[in-house]
Coordinates of C-alpha atoms in Angstrom, one line a residue:
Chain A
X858 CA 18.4 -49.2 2.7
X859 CA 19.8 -45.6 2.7
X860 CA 21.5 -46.7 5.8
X861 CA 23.6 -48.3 4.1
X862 CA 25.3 -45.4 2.7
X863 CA 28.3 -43.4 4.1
X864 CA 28.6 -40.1 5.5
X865 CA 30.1 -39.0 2.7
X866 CA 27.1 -39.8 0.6
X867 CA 24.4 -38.6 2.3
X868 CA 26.6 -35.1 2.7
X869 CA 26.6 -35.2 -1.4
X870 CA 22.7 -35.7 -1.3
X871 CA 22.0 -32.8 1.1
X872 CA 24.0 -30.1 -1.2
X873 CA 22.8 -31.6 -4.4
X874 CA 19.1 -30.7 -3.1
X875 CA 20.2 -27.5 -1.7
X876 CA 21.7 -26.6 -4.8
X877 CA 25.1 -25.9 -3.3
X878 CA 27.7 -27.9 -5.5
X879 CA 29.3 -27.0 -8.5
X880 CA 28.7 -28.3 -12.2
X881 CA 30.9 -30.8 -12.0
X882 CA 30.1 -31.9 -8.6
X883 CA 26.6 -32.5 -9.7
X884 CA 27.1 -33.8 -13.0
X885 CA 29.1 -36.7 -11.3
X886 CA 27.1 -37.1 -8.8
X887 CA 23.8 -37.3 -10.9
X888 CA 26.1 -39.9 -13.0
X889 CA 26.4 -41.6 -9.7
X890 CA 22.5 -41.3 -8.6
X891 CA 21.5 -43.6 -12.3
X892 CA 23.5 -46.7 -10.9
X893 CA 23.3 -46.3 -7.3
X894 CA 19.8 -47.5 -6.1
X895 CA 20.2 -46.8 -2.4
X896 CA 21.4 -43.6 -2.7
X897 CA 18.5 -43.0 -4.9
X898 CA 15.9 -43.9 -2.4
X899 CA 18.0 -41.8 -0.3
X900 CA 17.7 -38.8 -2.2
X901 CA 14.1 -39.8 -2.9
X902 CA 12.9 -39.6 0.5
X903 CA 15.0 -36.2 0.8
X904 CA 12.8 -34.8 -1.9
X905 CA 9.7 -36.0 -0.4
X906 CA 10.6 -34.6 2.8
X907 CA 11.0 -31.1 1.2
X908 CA 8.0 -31.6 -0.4
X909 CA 5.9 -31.9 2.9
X910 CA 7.7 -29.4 4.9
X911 CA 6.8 -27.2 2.2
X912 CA 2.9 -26.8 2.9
X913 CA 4.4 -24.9 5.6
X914 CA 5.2 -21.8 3.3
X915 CA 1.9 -21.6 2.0
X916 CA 0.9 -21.5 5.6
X917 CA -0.1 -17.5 6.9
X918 CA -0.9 -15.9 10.2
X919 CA -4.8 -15.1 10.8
X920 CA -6.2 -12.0 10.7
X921 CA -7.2 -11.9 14.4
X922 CA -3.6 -12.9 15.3
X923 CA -2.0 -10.1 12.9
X924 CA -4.6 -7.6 14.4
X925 CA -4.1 -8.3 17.9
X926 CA -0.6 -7.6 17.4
X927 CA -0.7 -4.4 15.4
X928 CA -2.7 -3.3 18.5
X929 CA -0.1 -4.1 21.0
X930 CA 2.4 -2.8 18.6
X931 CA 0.9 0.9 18.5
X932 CA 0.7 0.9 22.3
X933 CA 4.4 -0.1 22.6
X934 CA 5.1 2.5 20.0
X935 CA 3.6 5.1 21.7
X936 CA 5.4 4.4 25.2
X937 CA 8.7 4.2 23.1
X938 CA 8.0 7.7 21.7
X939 CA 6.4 9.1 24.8
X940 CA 9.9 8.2 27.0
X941 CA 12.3 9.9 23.8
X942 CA 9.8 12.8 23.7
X943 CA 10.0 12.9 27.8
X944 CA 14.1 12.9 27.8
X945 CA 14.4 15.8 24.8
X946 CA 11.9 17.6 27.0
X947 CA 13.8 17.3 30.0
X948 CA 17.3 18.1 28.2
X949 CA 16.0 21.1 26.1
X950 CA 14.5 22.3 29.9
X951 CA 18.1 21.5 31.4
X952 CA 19.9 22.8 28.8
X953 CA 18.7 26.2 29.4
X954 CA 18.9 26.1 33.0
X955 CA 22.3 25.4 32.5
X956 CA 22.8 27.7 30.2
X957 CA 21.4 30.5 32.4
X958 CA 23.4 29.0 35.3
X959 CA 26.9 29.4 33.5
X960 CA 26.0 33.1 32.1
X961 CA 25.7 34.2 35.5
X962 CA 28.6 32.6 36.6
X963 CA 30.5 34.4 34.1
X964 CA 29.2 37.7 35.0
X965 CA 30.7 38.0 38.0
X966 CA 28.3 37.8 40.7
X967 CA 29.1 38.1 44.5
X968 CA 30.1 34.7 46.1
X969 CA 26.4 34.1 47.8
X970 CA 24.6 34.9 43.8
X971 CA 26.8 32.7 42.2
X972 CA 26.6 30.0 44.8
X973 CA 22.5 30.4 45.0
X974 CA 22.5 29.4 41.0
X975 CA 25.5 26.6 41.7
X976 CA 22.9 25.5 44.2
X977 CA 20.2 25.5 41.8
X978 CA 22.1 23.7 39.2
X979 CA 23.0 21.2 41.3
X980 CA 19.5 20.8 42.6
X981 CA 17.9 20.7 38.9
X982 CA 20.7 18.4 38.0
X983 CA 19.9 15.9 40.7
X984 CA 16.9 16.0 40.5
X985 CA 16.7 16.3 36.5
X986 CA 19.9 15.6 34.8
X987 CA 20.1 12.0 37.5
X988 CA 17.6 10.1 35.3
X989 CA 19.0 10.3 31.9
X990 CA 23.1 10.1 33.1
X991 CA 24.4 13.0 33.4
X992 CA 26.4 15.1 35.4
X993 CA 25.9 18.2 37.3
X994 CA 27.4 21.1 36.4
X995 CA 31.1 21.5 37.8
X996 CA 32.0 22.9 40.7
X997 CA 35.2 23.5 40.4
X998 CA 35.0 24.7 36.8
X999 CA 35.3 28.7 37.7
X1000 CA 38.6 29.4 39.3
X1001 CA 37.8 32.6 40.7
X1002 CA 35.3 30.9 43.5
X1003 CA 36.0 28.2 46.3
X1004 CA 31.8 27.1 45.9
X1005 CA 33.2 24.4 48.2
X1006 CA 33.6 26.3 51.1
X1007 CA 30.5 28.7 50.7
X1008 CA 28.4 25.3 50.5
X1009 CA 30.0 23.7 53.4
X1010 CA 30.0 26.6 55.8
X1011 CA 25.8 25.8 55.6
X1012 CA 25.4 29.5 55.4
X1013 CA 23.3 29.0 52.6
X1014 CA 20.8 26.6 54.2
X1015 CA 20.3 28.9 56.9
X1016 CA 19.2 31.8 55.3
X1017 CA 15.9 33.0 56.2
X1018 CA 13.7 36.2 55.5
X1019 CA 13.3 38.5 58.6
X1020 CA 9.8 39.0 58.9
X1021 CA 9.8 41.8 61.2
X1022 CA 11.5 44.2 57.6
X1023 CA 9.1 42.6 55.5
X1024 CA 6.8 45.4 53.8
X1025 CA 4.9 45.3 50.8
X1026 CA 8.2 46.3 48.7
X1027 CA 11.2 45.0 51.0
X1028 CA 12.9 41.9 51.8
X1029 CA 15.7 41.3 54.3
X1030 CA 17.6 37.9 54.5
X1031 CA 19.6 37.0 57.4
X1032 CA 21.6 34.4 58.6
X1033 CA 21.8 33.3 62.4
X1034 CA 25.5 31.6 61.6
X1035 CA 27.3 35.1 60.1
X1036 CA 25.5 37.9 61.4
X1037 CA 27.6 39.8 58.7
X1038 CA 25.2 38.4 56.5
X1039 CA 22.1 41.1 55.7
X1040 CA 20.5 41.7 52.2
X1041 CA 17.6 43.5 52.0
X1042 CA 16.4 44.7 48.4
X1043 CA 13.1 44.6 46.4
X1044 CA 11.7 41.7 45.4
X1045 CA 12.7 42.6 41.5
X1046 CA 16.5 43.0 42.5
X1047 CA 18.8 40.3 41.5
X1048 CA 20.3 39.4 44.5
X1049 CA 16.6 38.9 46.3
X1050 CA 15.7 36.9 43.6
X1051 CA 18.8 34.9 43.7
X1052 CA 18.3 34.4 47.0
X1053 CA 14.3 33.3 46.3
X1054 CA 14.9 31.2 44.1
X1055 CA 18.0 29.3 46.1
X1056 CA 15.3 28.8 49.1
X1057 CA 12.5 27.6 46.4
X1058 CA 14.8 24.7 45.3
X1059 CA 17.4 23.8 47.8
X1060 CA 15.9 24.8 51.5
X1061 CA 14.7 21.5 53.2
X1062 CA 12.2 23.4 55.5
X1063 CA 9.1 23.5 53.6
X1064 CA 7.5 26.3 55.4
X1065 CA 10.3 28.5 54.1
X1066 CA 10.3 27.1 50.4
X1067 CA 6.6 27.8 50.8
X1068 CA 7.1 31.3 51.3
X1069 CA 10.0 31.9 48.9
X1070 CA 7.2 30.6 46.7
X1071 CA 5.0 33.4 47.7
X1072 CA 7.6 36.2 47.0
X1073 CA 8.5 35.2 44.0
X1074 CA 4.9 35.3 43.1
X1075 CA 5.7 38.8 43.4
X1076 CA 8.1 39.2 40.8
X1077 CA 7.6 40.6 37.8
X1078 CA 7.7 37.8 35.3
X1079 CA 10.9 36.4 33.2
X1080 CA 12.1 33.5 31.4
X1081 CA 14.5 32.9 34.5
X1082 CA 12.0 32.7 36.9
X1083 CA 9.9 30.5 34.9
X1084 CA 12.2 28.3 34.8
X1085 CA 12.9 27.8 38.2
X1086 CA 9.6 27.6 38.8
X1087 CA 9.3 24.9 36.8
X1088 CA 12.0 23.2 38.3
X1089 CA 10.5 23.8 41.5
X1090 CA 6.7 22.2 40.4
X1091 CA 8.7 19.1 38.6
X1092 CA 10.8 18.4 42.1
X1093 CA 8.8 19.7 45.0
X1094 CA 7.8 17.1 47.2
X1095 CA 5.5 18.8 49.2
X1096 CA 1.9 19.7 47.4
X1097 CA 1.0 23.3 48.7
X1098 CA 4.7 24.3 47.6
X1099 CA 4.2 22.7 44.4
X1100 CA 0.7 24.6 44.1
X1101 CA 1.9 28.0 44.8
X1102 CA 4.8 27.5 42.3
X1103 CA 2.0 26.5 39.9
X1104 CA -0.5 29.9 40.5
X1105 CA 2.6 31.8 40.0
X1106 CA 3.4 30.3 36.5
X1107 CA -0.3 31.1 35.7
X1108 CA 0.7 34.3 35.2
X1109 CA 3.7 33.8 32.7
X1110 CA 3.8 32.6 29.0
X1111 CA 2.3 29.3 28.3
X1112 CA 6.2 27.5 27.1
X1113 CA 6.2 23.6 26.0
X1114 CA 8.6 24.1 29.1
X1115 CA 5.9 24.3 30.8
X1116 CA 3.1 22.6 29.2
X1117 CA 5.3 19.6 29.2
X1118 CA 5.8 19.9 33.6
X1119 CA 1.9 20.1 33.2
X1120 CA 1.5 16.9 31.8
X1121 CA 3.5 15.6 34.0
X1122 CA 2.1 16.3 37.1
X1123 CA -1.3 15.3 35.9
X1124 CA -0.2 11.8 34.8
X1125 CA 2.5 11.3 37.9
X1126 CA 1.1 14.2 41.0
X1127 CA -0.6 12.4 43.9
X1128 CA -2.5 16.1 44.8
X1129 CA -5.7 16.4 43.3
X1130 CA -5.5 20.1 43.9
X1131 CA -2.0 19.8 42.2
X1132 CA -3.2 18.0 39.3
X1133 CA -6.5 20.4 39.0
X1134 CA -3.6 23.6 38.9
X1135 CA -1.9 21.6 35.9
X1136 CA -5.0 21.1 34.1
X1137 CA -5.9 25.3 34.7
X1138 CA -2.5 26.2 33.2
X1139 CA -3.3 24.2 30.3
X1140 CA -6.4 25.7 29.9
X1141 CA -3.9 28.5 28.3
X1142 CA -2.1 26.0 25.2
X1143 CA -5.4 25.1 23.9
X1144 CA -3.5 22.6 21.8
X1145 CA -4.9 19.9 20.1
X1146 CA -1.3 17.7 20.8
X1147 CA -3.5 17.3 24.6
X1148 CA -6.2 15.4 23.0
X1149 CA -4.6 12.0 23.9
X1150 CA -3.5 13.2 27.5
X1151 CA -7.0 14.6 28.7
X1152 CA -8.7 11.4 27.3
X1153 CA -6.5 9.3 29.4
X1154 CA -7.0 11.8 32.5
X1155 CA -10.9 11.3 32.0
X1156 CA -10.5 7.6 32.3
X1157 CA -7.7 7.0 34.4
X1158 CA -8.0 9.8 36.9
X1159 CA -9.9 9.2 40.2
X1160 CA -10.4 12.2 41.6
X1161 CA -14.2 13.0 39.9
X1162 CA -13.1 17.3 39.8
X1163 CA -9.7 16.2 37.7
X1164 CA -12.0 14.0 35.3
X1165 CA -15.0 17.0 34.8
X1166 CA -11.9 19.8 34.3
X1167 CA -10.1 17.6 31.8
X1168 CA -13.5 16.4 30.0
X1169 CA -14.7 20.5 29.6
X1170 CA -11.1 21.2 28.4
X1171 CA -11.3 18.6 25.8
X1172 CA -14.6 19.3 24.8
X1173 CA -13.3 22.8 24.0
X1174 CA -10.2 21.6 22.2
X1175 CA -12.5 19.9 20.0
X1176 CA -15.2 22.4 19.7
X1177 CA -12.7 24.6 16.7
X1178 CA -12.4 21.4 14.9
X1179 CA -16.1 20.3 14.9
X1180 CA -16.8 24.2 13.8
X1181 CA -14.1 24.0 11.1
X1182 CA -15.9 19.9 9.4
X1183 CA -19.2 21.8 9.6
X1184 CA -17.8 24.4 7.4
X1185 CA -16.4 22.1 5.2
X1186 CA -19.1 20.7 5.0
X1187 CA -21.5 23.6 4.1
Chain B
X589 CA 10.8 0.9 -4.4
X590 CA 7.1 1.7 -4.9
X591 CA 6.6 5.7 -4.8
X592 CA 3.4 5.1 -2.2
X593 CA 6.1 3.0 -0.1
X594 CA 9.1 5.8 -0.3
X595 CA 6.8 8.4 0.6
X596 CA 5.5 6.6 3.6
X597 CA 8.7 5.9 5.0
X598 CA 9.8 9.2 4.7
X599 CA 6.7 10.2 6.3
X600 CA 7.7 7.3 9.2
X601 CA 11.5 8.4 9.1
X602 CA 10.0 12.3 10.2
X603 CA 8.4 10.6 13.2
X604 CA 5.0 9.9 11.4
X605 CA 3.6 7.3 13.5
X606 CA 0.2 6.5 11.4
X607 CA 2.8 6.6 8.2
X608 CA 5.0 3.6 10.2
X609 CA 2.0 2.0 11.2
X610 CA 0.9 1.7 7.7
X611 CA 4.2 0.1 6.4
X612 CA 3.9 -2.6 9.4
X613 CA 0.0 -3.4 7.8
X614 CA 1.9 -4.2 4.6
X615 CA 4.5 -6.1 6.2
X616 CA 3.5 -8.0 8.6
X617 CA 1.9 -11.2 7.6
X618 CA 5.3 -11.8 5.8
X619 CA 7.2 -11.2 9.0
X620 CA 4.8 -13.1 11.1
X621 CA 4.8 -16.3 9.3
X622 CA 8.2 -16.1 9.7
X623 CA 8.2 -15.4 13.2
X624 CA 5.8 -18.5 13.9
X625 CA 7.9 -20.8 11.4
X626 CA 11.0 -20.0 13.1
X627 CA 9.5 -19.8 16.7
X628 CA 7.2 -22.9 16.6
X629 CA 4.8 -21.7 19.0
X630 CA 2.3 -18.5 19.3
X631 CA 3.5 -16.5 22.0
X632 CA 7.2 -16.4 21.1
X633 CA 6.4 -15.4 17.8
X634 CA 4.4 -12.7 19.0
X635 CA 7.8 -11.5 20.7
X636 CA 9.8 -12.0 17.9
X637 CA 6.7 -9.4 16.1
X638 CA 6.9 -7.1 18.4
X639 CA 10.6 -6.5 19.1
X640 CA 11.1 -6.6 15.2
X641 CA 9.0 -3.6 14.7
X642 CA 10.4 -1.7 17.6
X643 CA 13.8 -2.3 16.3
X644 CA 12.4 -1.1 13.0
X645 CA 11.1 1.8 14.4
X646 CA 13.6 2.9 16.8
X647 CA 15.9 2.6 13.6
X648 CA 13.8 3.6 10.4
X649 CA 15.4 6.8 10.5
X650 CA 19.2 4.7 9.3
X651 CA 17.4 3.3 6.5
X652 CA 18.7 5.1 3.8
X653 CA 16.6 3.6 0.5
X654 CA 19.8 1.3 -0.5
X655 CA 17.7 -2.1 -0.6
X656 CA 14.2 -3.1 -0.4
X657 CA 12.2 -2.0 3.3
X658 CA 11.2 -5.4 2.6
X659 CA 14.4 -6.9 2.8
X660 CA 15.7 -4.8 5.7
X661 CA 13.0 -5.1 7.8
X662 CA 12.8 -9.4 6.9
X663 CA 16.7 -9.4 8.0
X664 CA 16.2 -7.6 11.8
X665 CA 13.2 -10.2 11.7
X666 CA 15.2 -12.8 11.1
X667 CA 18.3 -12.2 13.6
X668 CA 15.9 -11.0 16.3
X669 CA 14.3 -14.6 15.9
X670 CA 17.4 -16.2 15.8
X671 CA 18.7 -14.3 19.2
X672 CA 15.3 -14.9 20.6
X673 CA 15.2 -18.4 20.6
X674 CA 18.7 -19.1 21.0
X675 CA 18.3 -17.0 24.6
X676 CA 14.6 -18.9 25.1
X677 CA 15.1 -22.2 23.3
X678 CA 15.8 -24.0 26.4
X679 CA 12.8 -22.8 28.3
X680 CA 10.5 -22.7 25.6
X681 CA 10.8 -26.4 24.0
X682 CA 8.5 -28.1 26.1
X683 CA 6.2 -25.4 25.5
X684 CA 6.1 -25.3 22.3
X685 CA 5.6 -29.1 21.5
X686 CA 2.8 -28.4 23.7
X687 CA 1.8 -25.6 21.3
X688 CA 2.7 -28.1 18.4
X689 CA -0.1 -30.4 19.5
X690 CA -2.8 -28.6 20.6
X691 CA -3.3 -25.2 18.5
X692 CA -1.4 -25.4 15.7
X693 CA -4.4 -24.4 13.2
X694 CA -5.7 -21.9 15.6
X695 CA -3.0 -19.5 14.6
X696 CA -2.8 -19.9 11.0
X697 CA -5.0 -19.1 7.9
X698 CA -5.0 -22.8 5.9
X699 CA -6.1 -22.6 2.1
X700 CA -6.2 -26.6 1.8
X701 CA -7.5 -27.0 5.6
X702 CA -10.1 -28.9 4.3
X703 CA -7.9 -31.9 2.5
X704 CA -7.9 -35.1 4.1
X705 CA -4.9 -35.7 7.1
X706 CA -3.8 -32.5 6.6
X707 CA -4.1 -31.5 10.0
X708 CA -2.3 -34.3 11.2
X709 CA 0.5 -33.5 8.6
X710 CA 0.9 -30.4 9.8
X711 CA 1.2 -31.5 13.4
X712 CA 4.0 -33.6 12.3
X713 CA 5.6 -31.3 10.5
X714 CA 5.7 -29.1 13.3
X715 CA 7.1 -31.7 15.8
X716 CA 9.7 -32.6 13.7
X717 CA 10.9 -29.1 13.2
X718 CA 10.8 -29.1 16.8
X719 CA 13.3 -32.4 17.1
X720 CA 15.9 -29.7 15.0
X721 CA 18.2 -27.9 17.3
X722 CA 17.8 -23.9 16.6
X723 CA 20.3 -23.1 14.2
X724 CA 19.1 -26.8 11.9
X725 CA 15.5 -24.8 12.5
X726 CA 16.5 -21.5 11.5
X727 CA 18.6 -22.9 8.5
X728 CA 16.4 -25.1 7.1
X729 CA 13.5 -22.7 7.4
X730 CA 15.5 -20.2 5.8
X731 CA 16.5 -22.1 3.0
X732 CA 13.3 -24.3 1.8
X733 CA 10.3 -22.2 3.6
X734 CA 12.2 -18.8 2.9
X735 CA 13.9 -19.9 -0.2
X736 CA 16.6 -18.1 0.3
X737 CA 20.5 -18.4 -0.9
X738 CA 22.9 -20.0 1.6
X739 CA 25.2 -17.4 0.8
X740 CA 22.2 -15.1 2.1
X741 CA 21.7 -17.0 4.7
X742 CA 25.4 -17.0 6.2
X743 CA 25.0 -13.4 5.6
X744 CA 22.0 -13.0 7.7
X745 CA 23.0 -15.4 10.9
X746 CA 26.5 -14.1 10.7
X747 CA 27.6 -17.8 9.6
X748 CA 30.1 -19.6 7.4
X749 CA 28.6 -21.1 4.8
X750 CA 30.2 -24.1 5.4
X751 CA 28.2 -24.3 8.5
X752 CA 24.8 -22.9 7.4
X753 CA 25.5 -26.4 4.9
X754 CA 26.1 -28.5 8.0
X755 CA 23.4 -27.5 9.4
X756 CA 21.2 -28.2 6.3
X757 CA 22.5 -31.4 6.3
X758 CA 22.4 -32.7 10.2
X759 CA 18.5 -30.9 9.8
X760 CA 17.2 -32.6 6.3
X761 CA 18.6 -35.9 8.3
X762 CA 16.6 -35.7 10.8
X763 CA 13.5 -34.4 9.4
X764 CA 13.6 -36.9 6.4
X765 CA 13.7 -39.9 9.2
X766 CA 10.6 -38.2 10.9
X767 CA 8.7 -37.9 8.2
X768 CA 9.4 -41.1 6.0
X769 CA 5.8 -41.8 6.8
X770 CA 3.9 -38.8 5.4
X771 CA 3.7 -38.0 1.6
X772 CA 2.3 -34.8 0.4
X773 CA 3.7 -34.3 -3.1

């Protein structure tokens, strides 16, 4: 029977039950609904459709269903906040290499120094600042300096230490392009360093970068230093590099700069030795923040030395806390 | 706003975690049932739960106290459902009639499970919400599962009213000529 009603009609019956006409409208149309039989039924069967569709409202998810997902939840929460606290890391860590990188440039430097720490910028921003988009620092931002040139004449990648003037406190560079070039200095004086720290990051032989890593074990230690350190461990591809870079920062300050390139290696570093270093410098934070780390080392990790070193250091990281609930307790 | 709710999303919007996690607990069943009434099926609205709470998390820190969490939260629930299945609704159909027939009460706490037919009902019920396109879905479910305004409604799903009504209308159509045969009154 409602069939037999227009378009029109049934239109009127779907806002009358959706409560979306106006006084009149309704009025009218309820005046209407008293004579008109068909579109009675019409708006009868509307109702009872309503009705039945309802019992889906009273209808709730089960508890299983509501746990399982506050479970997945939490896990996807904490990767969400692990990769924002992983960028802010990495950008506070940038930011001051930067930031050292553009004081020196300011301070006139000769061309080599202030190319060595354009080098190094350009290094940490490749291999830091790539990830989360953004540039290196400029090149051509410093008018006084062609960096161009001193990069493309490969002078800087073939820098070596002369081994025959190496004594317990000197150093010599040379370079088999410009024999012009000879620096010799301790290994505490600021071009040396520069010059360290430039092979460190940016020389592709690793034998060299290995033994920059050495010297500048002998450095007395600075923020500076640290940091390229930690730019070295957090880009180094090869592992005895990355290990030497690490026994040298066991001497220095423990920074979240550094407990942060820590953590990293141990979840992402294919060396077991490397990892095992990580684990030693973080021996030194003794902060409780590891907890979650060192229990996912203990289960995921496969070397067996990684997974004892980890379980002793969290067992000591908990040892204050089970001390302090015991004296509560008494 | 309750006080225990303020101070708890404070405590989220400082990048409190447990604090968050507890506002989801009192949440959730709410945003759930939506996610299944609107989604049809178990695994999409399991989706539609989990990318709501990461948009609420990623974003608690905007909240700024003018309306209810509640009502917040229920409207990223809503228009990530509504993306959702407009992006999966052609993949996803088949599956969830599928879903419709086989496991409907396997998801869902039922206080009158034990009446007569009701599981059939139900089955029908969901089938026919099924025959809707989206939008009728999300519309109707909206307005007479949700109870909500269709000005609210248009608000939510970025819609005219005039076509949040036409929608209402093509979907208690169809609905009311697939289920002429059931009564539950």
């Amino acid at each position: 029977m409602p069939n037999n009603l227009s378009e029109q009609q049934k239109k009127q019956a779907s806002l009358y039950l959706n409560n979306a006409m106006s006084i009149a409208s309704k009025r009218k149309f309820e005046k209407e609904l008293k004579t008109n039989l068909t579109l009675r039924t019409y708006v009868d069967e509307l109702k009872n459709m309503l009705e039945t569709t309802r019992m889906f409202s009273v209808l709730s998810p089960s508890n299983e269903l509501l746990q399982g997902n506050r479970n997945i939840l939490k896990n996807n929460i904490q990767s969400v906040s692990n990769q924002q606290t992983s960028g802010l890391q990495i950008n506070d860590l940038l930011a001051k290499i930067r930031n050292g990188i553009v004081a020196i440039v300011k301070a006139r430097q000769p061309v080599w120094a202030v190319a060595t720490y354009i080098i190094i910028g350009i290094v940490a921003g490749r291999l830091l600042l790539g990830p989360v988009g953004k540039k290196p620092l400029d090149l051509n931002g410093n008018g006084q300096l062609d960096m161009n040139k001193v990069i493309s004449s490969g002078l800087l990648d073939d820098v070596q230490i002369d081994r025959s003037a190496l004594s317990p406190s000197t150093i010599k560079f040379v370079s088999n392009i410009d024999d012009r070039f000879n620096v010799s200095g301790d290994v505490n004086d600021q071009d040396i360093k520069k010059l360290l720290y430039y092979m460190l990051l940016n020389n592709e032989d690793q034998n060299k970068r290995l033994e920059a890593g050495r010297l500048i074990n002998r450095i007395a230690p600075n923020e500076e230093t640290q940091m390229v350190l930690i730019s070295s461990v957090l880009s180094e591809r090869n592992a005895q590099v990355k290990l030497q870079s690490l026994r040298t920062l066991g001497n220095y300050q423990t920074t979240s700069e550094l407990v942060d390139a820590c953590k990293r290696i141990l979840l992402d570093e294919r060396d077991p030795k490397v990892r095992l270093e990580a684990l030693t410098l973080l021996e030194n934070s003794r902060s409780s923040d590891l907890i979650p780390l060192l229990e996912v080392v203990i289960k995921m990790d496969d070397d067996i030395s990684v997974r004892n070193k980890a379980d002793k250091l969290l067992d000591e990281l908990q040892k204050p806390v089970a001390i302090e609930k015991t004296e509560v307790a008494r | 706003m309750e006080r225990e709710i303020r101070e708890l999303i404070i405590k989220a919007q400082a990048g409190d975690t447990n604090s968050f996690h507890e506002i989801v607990a009192k949440y959730d069943a709410r945003i759930m049932t939506l996610s299944l009434q609107i989604a049809q099926n178990k695994e999409d609205a399991e989706d539609i739960y989990q990318e709501t709470f990461l948009k609420v998390y990623k974003n608690i820190s905007k909240f700024r106290f003018e309306s209810d969490i509640y009502t917040w939260m229920y409207r990223i629930a809503v228009n990530t459902a509504y993306n959702y299945k407009r992006k999966h609704s052609k993949l996803t159909v088949a599956k969830a009639k599928e879903d419709a027939e086989y496991d409907i009460l396997d998801w869902i706490d039922d206080p009158h499970s034990n009446e007569d037919n009701r599981e059939e009902l139900l089955t029908a019920i969901n089938q026919s919400l099924l025959q809707l396109s989206h939008q009728q879905r999300t519309v109707f479910i909206l307005k007479h599962l949700q109870q909500l305004k269709i000005k609210d409604i248009a608000n939510i799903l970025d819609l005219s009213e005039g076509t949040v009504k036409k929608y209402l209308f093509r979907a208690m159509e169809k609905l009311r000529v697939c289920l002429k045969e059931y009564h539950y009154a």
